[in-house]
Amino acid sequence: RIPGTTCASCYATRANYRYGSVQKAQAKRASGVFHAQWVNAMVFLIGKRVDPADPYFRWHDSGDILGLWHLEKVATVAAMTPTVRHWLPTREAKVIAEFIAKHGNFPDNLTVRVSATKVDGKPGNFPQTSTVHKAAKAIGQTCPAPTQGNKCLDCRACWSQGVANVSYHVH
């Protein structure tokens, strides 16, 4: 609710995300991460649902990692699905720094993008980041989704460790 932050006008606070049925389903999925078999279940589901011809998986369409323990589980899932490219957008810079200090690098197939907190703000000091632009010039790779029916189509910049920053137009 702080003006000028990326969360102030977040898409996850409007439209379908406001329906009780959607909130109930999201809460059920979120609680699943605490289950002892969550890692194995995610490996199974990703193996069943990700198209081998287009092997890309995005973590969280809204929400974020819950702590270091959760990020460690995500990294384990990525390591156990080596033919899939994973993208994890996050604002949890402290947790990312903790993971790196404890484990070194993420699995090669997991791109973790630390998101800037302010619209038209600068990216953080991480290998892969993302920003949101409105009045300022985009930094790095501009997300083409707004000109593609809000779809990635063949763009895979967010999953690419070779792309330092992806900038999304405020929406």
PDB file of C-alpha atoms in Angstrom:
ATOM      1  CA  ARG A   1       0.000   0.000   0.000  1.00  0.00           C
ATOM      2  CA  ILE A   2       3.036   2.284  -0.119  1.00  0.00           C
ATOM      3  CA  PRO A   3       2.811   4.577  -3.168  1.00  0.00           C
ATOM      4  CA  GLY A   4       5.646   4.111  -5.639  1.00  0.00           C
ATOM      5  CA  THR A   5       6.327   0.505  -4.668  1.00  0.00           C
ATOM      6  CA  THR A   6       5.744  -2.367  -7.047  1.00  0.00           C
ATOM      7  CA  CYS A   7       3.266  -3.923  -4.612  1.00  0.00           C
ATOM      8  CA  ALA A   8       1.070  -0.807  -4.399  1.00  0.00           C
ATOM      9  CA  SER A   9      -0.688  -1.659  -7.657  1.00  0.00           C
ATOM     10  CA  CYS A  10       0.061  -5.394  -7.805  1.00  0.00           C
ATOM     11  CA  TYR A  11      -2.112  -7.423 -10.163  1.00  0.00           C
ATOM     12  CA  ALA A  12      -2.516 -10.049  -7.428  1.00  0.00           C
ATOM     13  CA  THR A  13      -4.712  -7.667  -5.429  1.00  0.00           C
ATOM     14  CA  ARG A  14      -7.269  -7.241  -8.210  1.00  0.00           C
ATOM     15  CA  ALA A  15      -9.451  -9.117 -10.694  1.00  0.00           C
ATOM     16  CA  ASN A  16      -9.679 -12.906 -10.298  1.00  0.00           C
ATOM     17  CA  TYR A  17      -7.315 -12.906  -7.312  1.00  0.00           C
ATOM     18  CA  ARG A  18     -10.101 -11.338  -5.224  1.00  0.00           C
ATOM     19  CA  TYR A  19     -12.542 -14.247  -5.640  1.00  0.00           C
ATOM     20  CA  GLY A  20     -12.941 -16.399  -2.562  1.00  0.00           C
ATOM     21  CA  SER A  21     -12.548 -19.591  -4.594  1.00  0.00           C
ATOM     22  CA  VAL A  22      -9.206 -18.381  -5.972  1.00  0.00           C
ATOM     23  CA  GLN A  23      -7.979 -17.329  -2.541  1.00  0.00           C
ATOM     24  CA  LYS A  24      -9.029 -20.689  -1.085  1.00  0.00           C
ATOM     25  CA  ALA A  25      -7.172 -22.599  -3.841  1.00  0.00           C
ATOM     26  CA  GLN A  26      -4.060 -20.457  -3.369  1.00  0.00           C
ATOM     27  CA  ALA A  27      -4.122 -21.004   0.393  1.00  0.00           C
ATOM     28  CA  LYS A  28      -4.393 -24.771  -0.147  1.00  0.00           C
ATOM     29  CA  ARG A  29      -1.405 -24.757  -2.533  1.00  0.00           C
ATOM     30  CA  ALA A  30       0.605 -22.561  -0.170  1.00  0.00           C
ATOM     31  CA  SER A  31      -0.035 -24.860   2.783  1.00  0.00           C
ATOM     32  CA  GLY A  32       1.202 -27.810   0.723  1.00  0.00           C
ATOM     33  CA  VAL A  33       4.799 -26.584   0.933  1.00  0.00           C
ATOM     34  CA  PHE A  34       4.831 -27.672   4.585  1.00  0.00           C
ATOM     35  CA  HIS A  35       4.056 -31.299   3.674  1.00  0.00           C
ATOM     36  CA  ALA A  36       6.937 -33.767   3.979  1.00  0.00           C
ATOM     37  CA  GLN A  37       6.336 -35.023   0.414  1.00  0.00           C
ATOM     38  CA  TRP A  38       6.108 -31.564  -1.217  1.00  0.00           C
ATOM     39  CA  VAL A  39       9.470 -31.829  -3.016  1.00  0.00           C
ATOM     40  CA  ASN A  40       8.638 -35.261  -4.463  1.00  0.00           C
ATOM     41  CA  ALA A  41       5.135 -34.122  -5.388  1.00  0.00           C
ATOM     42  CA  MET A  42       6.466 -31.052  -7.209  1.00  0.00           C
ATOM     43  CA  VAL A  43       9.049 -33.150  -9.076  1.00  0.00           C
ATOM     44  CA  PHE A  44       6.257 -35.506 -10.133  1.00  0.00           C
ATOM     45  CA  LEU A  45       3.892 -32.722 -11.207  1.00  0.00           C
ATOM     46  CA  ILE A  46       6.554 -30.801 -13.121  1.00  0.00           C
ATOM     47  CA  GLY A  47       7.533 -34.027 -14.868  1.00  0.00           C
ATOM     48  CA  LYS A  48       3.907 -34.654 -15.847  1.00  0.00           C
ATOM     49  CA  ARG A  49       2.841 -31.115 -16.756  1.00  0.00           C
ATOM     50  CA  VAL A  50       5.862 -29.396 -18.300  1.00  0.00           C
ATOM     51  CA  ASP A  51       6.059 -29.916 -22.054  1.00  0.00           C
ATOM     52  CA  PRO A  52       9.436 -31.492 -22.922  1.00  0.00           C
ATOM     53  CA  ALA A  53       9.403 -29.483 -26.169  1.00  0.00           C
ATOM     54  CA  ASP A  54       9.061 -26.250 -24.141  1.00  0.00           C
ATOM     55  CA  PRO A  55      10.607 -27.123 -20.752  1.00  0.00           C
ATOM     56  CA  TYR A  56      10.089 -23.936 -18.747  1.00  0.00           C
ATOM     57  CA  PHE A  57       8.557 -23.535 -15.297  1.00  0.00           C
ATOM     58  CA  ARG A  58       7.767 -20.313 -13.434  1.00  0.00           C
ATOM     59  CA  TRP A  59       7.476 -20.422  -9.666  1.00  0.00           C
ATOM     60  CA  HIS A  60       4.646 -18.346  -8.120  1.00  0.00           C
ATOM     61  CA  ASP A  61       2.316 -16.243 -10.210  1.00  0.00           C
ATOM     62  CA  SER A  62       1.827 -14.266  -7.018  1.00  0.00           C
ATOM     63  CA  GLY A  63       3.299 -14.618  -3.581  1.00  0.00           C
ATOM     64  CA  ASP A  64       6.884 -15.379  -2.659  1.00  0.00           C
ATOM     65  CA  ILE A  65       9.196 -17.766  -0.900  1.00  0.00           C
ATOM     66  CA  LEU A  66       8.455 -18.221   2.783  1.00  0.00           C
ATOM     67  CA  GLY A  67      12.022 -18.425   4.047  1.00  0.00           C
ATOM     68  CA  LEU A  68      15.353 -20.137   3.497  1.00  0.00           C
ATOM     69  CA  TRP A  69      13.809 -23.563   4.117  1.00  0.00           C
ATOM     70  CA  HIS A  70      11.302 -22.958   1.292  1.00  0.00           C
ATOM     71  CA  LEU A  71      13.988 -21.726  -1.111  1.00  0.00           C
ATOM     72  CA  GLU A  72      16.048 -24.823  -0.317  1.00  0.00           C
ATOM     73  CA  LYS A  73      13.056 -26.965  -1.286  1.00  0.00           C
ATOM     74  CA  VAL A  74      12.626 -25.055  -4.569  1.00  0.00           C
ATOM     75  CA  ALA A  75      16.338 -25.508  -5.335  1.00  0.00           C
ATOM     76  CA  THR A  76      16.021 -29.235  -4.606  1.00  0.00           C
ATOM     77  CA  VAL A  77      13.082 -29.523  -6.996  1.00  0.00           C
ATOM     78  CA  ALA A  78      15.094 -27.720  -9.689  1.00  0.00           C
ATOM     79  CA  ALA A  79      18.078 -30.027  -9.129  1.00  0.00           C
ATOM     80  CA  MET A  80      15.775 -33.048  -9.429  1.00  0.00           C
ATOM     81  CA  THR A  81      14.284 -31.772 -12.726  1.00  0.00           C
ATOM     82  CA  PRO A  82      17.473 -30.963 -14.678  1.00  0.00           C
ATOM     83  CA  THR A  83      15.807 -30.889 -18.107  1.00  0.00           C
ATOM     84  CA  VAL A  84      13.467 -28.073 -17.030  1.00  0.00           C
ATOM     85  CA  ARG A  85      14.460 -24.388 -16.837  1.00  0.00           C
ATOM     86  CA  HIS A  86      13.075 -22.806 -13.647  1.00  0.00           C
ATOM     87  CA  TRP A  87      12.466 -19.102 -13.004  1.00  0.00           C
ATOM     88  CA  LEU A  88      11.844 -17.834  -9.487  1.00  0.00           C
ATOM     89  CA  PRO A  89      10.919 -14.162  -9.152  1.00  0.00           C
ATOM     90  CA  THR A  90      11.324 -12.927  -5.572  1.00  0.00           C
ATOM     91  CA  ARG A  91      11.547  -9.820  -3.429  1.00  0.00           C
ATOM     92  CA  GLU A  92      13.196 -11.777  -0.618  1.00  0.00           C
ATOM     93  CA  ALA A  93      16.730 -10.442  -1.154  1.00  0.00           C
ATOM     94  CA  LYS A  94      17.804 -11.350   2.379  1.00  0.00           C
ATOM     95  CA  VAL A  95      16.757 -14.985   1.901  1.00  0.00           C
ATOM     96  CA  ILE A  96      18.589 -15.138  -1.445  1.00  0.00           C
ATOM     97  CA  ALA A  97      21.735 -13.795   0.215  1.00  0.00           C
ATOM     98  CA  GLU A  98      21.361 -16.389   3.018  1.00  0.00           C
ATOM     99  CA  PHE A  99      21.049 -19.194   0.471  1.00  0.00           C
ATOM    100  CA  ILE A 100      24.123 -18.053  -1.449  1.00  0.00           C
ATOM    101  CA  ALA A 101      26.134 -17.736   1.782  1.00  0.00           C
ATOM    102  CA  LYS A 102      25.107 -21.237   2.869  1.00  0.00           C
ATOM    103  CA  HIS A 103      25.061 -23.124  -0.451  1.00  0.00           C
ATOM    104  CA  GLY A 104      27.020 -21.058  -2.953  1.00  0.00           C
ATOM    105  CA  ASN A 105      25.197 -21.194  -6.255  1.00  0.00           C
ATOM    106  CA  PHE A 106      21.735 -22.239  -7.300  1.00  0.00           C
ATOM    107  CA  PRO A 107      21.308 -25.240  -9.584  1.00  0.00           C
ATOM    108  CA  ASP A 108      22.288 -24.319 -13.164  1.00  0.00           C
ATOM    109  CA  ASN A 109      18.680 -24.669 -14.348  1.00  0.00           C
ATOM    110  CA  LEU A 110      17.252 -22.281 -11.712  1.00  0.00           C
ATOM    111  CA  THR A 111      17.279 -18.547 -12.421  1.00  0.00           C
ATOM    112  CA  VAL A 112      16.415 -16.504  -9.340  1.00  0.00           C
ATOM    113  CA  ARG A 113      15.491 -12.899 -10.156  1.00  0.00           C
ATOM    114  CA  VAL A 114      15.475 -10.498  -7.241  1.00  0.00           C
ATOM    115  CA  SER A 115      12.822  -7.888  -7.917  1.00  0.00           C
ATOM    116  CA  ALA A 116      13.281  -4.181  -7.275  1.00  0.00           C
ATOM    117  CA  THR A 117      10.865  -2.787  -4.703  1.00  0.00           C
ATOM    118  CA  LYS A 118      10.150   0.594  -6.331  1.00  0.00           C
ATOM    119  CA  VAL A 119       8.607   1.476  -9.673  1.00  0.00           C
ATOM    120  CA  ASP A 120      11.358   3.117 -11.759  1.00  0.00           C
ATOM    121  CA  GLY A 121      13.841   1.889  -9.139  1.00  0.00           C
ATOM    122  CA  LYS A 122      17.298   0.442  -9.616  1.00  0.00           C
ATOM    123  CA  PRO A 123      17.984  -3.302  -9.600  1.00  0.00           C
ATOM    124  CA  GLY A 124      19.597  -4.878  -6.574  1.00  0.00           C
ATOM    125  CA  ASN A 125      23.114  -6.264  -6.379  1.00  0.00           C
ATOM    126  CA  PHE A 126      22.400  -9.813  -7.568  1.00  0.00           C
ATOM    127  CA  PRO A 127      23.379 -11.657 -10.759  1.00  0.00           C
ATOM    128  CA  GLN A 128      19.792 -11.716 -12.078  1.00  0.00           C
ATOM    129  CA  THR A 129      17.268  -9.034 -11.217  1.00  0.00           C
ATOM    130  CA  SER A 130      14.043  -7.457 -12.414  1.00  0.00           C
ATOM    131  CA  THR A 131      12.675  -3.938 -12.334  1.00  0.00           C
ATOM    132  CA  VAL A 132       9.386  -2.214 -13.107  1.00  0.00           C
ATOM    133  CA  HIS A 133       9.367   0.910 -15.232  1.00  0.00           C
ATOM    134  CA  LYS A 134       6.717   3.551 -15.815  1.00  0.00           C
ATOM    135  CA  ALA A 135       8.263   6.981 -16.408  1.00  0.00           C
ATOM    136  CA  ALA A 136      11.921   5.939 -16.426  1.00  0.00           C
ATOM    137  CA  LYS A 137      13.669   4.132 -19.248  1.00  0.00           C
ATOM    138  CA  ALA A 138      13.658   0.343 -18.995  1.00  0.00           C
ATOM    139  CA  ILE A 139      16.853  -1.181 -17.622  1.00  0.00           C
ATOM    140  CA  GLY A 140      18.225  -4.156 -19.552  1.00  0.00           C
ATOM    141  CA  GLN A 141      15.817  -6.448 -21.409  1.00  0.00           C
ATOM    142  CA  THR A 142      12.278  -5.104 -21.725  1.00  0.00           C
ATOM    143  CA  CYS A 143       9.569  -7.707 -21.244  1.00  0.00           C
ATOM    144  CA  PRO A 144       7.629  -8.004 -24.538  1.00  0.00           C
ATOM    145  CA  ALA A 145       4.475  -9.512 -22.987  1.00  0.00           C
ATOM    146  CA  PRO A 146       2.395  -6.288 -23.126  1.00  0.00           C
ATOM    147  CA  THR A 147       2.753  -6.313 -26.930  1.00  0.00           C
ATOM    148  CA  GLN A 148       2.098 -10.077 -27.137  1.00  0.00           C
ATOM    149  CA  GLY A 149      -1.304 -10.386 -25.491  1.00  0.00           C
ATOM    150  CA  ASN A 150       0.350 -10.518 -22.051  1.00  0.00           C
ATOM    151  CA  LYS A 151       2.092 -13.776 -22.945  1.00  0.00           C
ATOM    152  CA  CYS A 152       5.756 -14.753 -23.021  1.00  0.00           C
ATOM    153  CA  LEU A 153       5.339 -16.543 -26.372  1.00  0.00           C
ATOM    154  CA  ASP A 154       8.902 -17.381 -27.457  1.00  0.00           C
ATOM    155  CA  CYS A 155      10.629 -14.949 -25.061  1.00  0.00           C
ATOM    156  CA  ARG A 156      12.634 -16.724 -22.371  1.00  0.00           C
ATOM    157  CA  ALA A 157      14.591 -13.772 -20.962  1.00  0.00           C
ATOM    158  CA  CYS A 158      13.269 -14.329 -17.428  1.00  0.00           C
ATOM    159  CA  TRP A 159      14.648 -17.879 -17.402  1.00  0.00           C
ATOM    160  CA  SER A 160      18.004 -16.877 -18.882  1.00  0.00           C
ATOM    161  CA  GLN A 161      20.955 -16.460 -16.555  1.00  0.00           C
ATOM    162  CA  GLY A 162      22.599 -14.543 -19.395  1.00  0.00           C
ATOM    163  CA  VAL A 163      20.072 -11.710 -19.015  1.00  0.00           C
ATOM    164  CA  ALA A 164      21.083  -9.586 -16.034  1.00  0.00           C
ATOM    165  CA  ASN A 165      17.869  -7.557 -15.695  1.00  0.00           C
ATOM    166  CA  VAL A 166      14.371  -7.855 -17.127  1.00  0.00           C
ATOM    167  CA  SER A 167      12.271  -4.710 -16.920  1.00  0.00           C
ATOM    168  CA  TYR A 168       8.479  -4.978 -16.854  1.00  0.00           C
ATOM    169  CA  HIS A 169       6.218  -2.078 -17.748  1.00  0.00           C
ATOM    170  CA  VAL A 170       3.968  -1.229 -14.808  1.00  0.00           C
ATOM    171  CA  HIS A 171       0.569  -2.915 -15.191  1.00  0.00           C
TER     172      HIS A 171
END
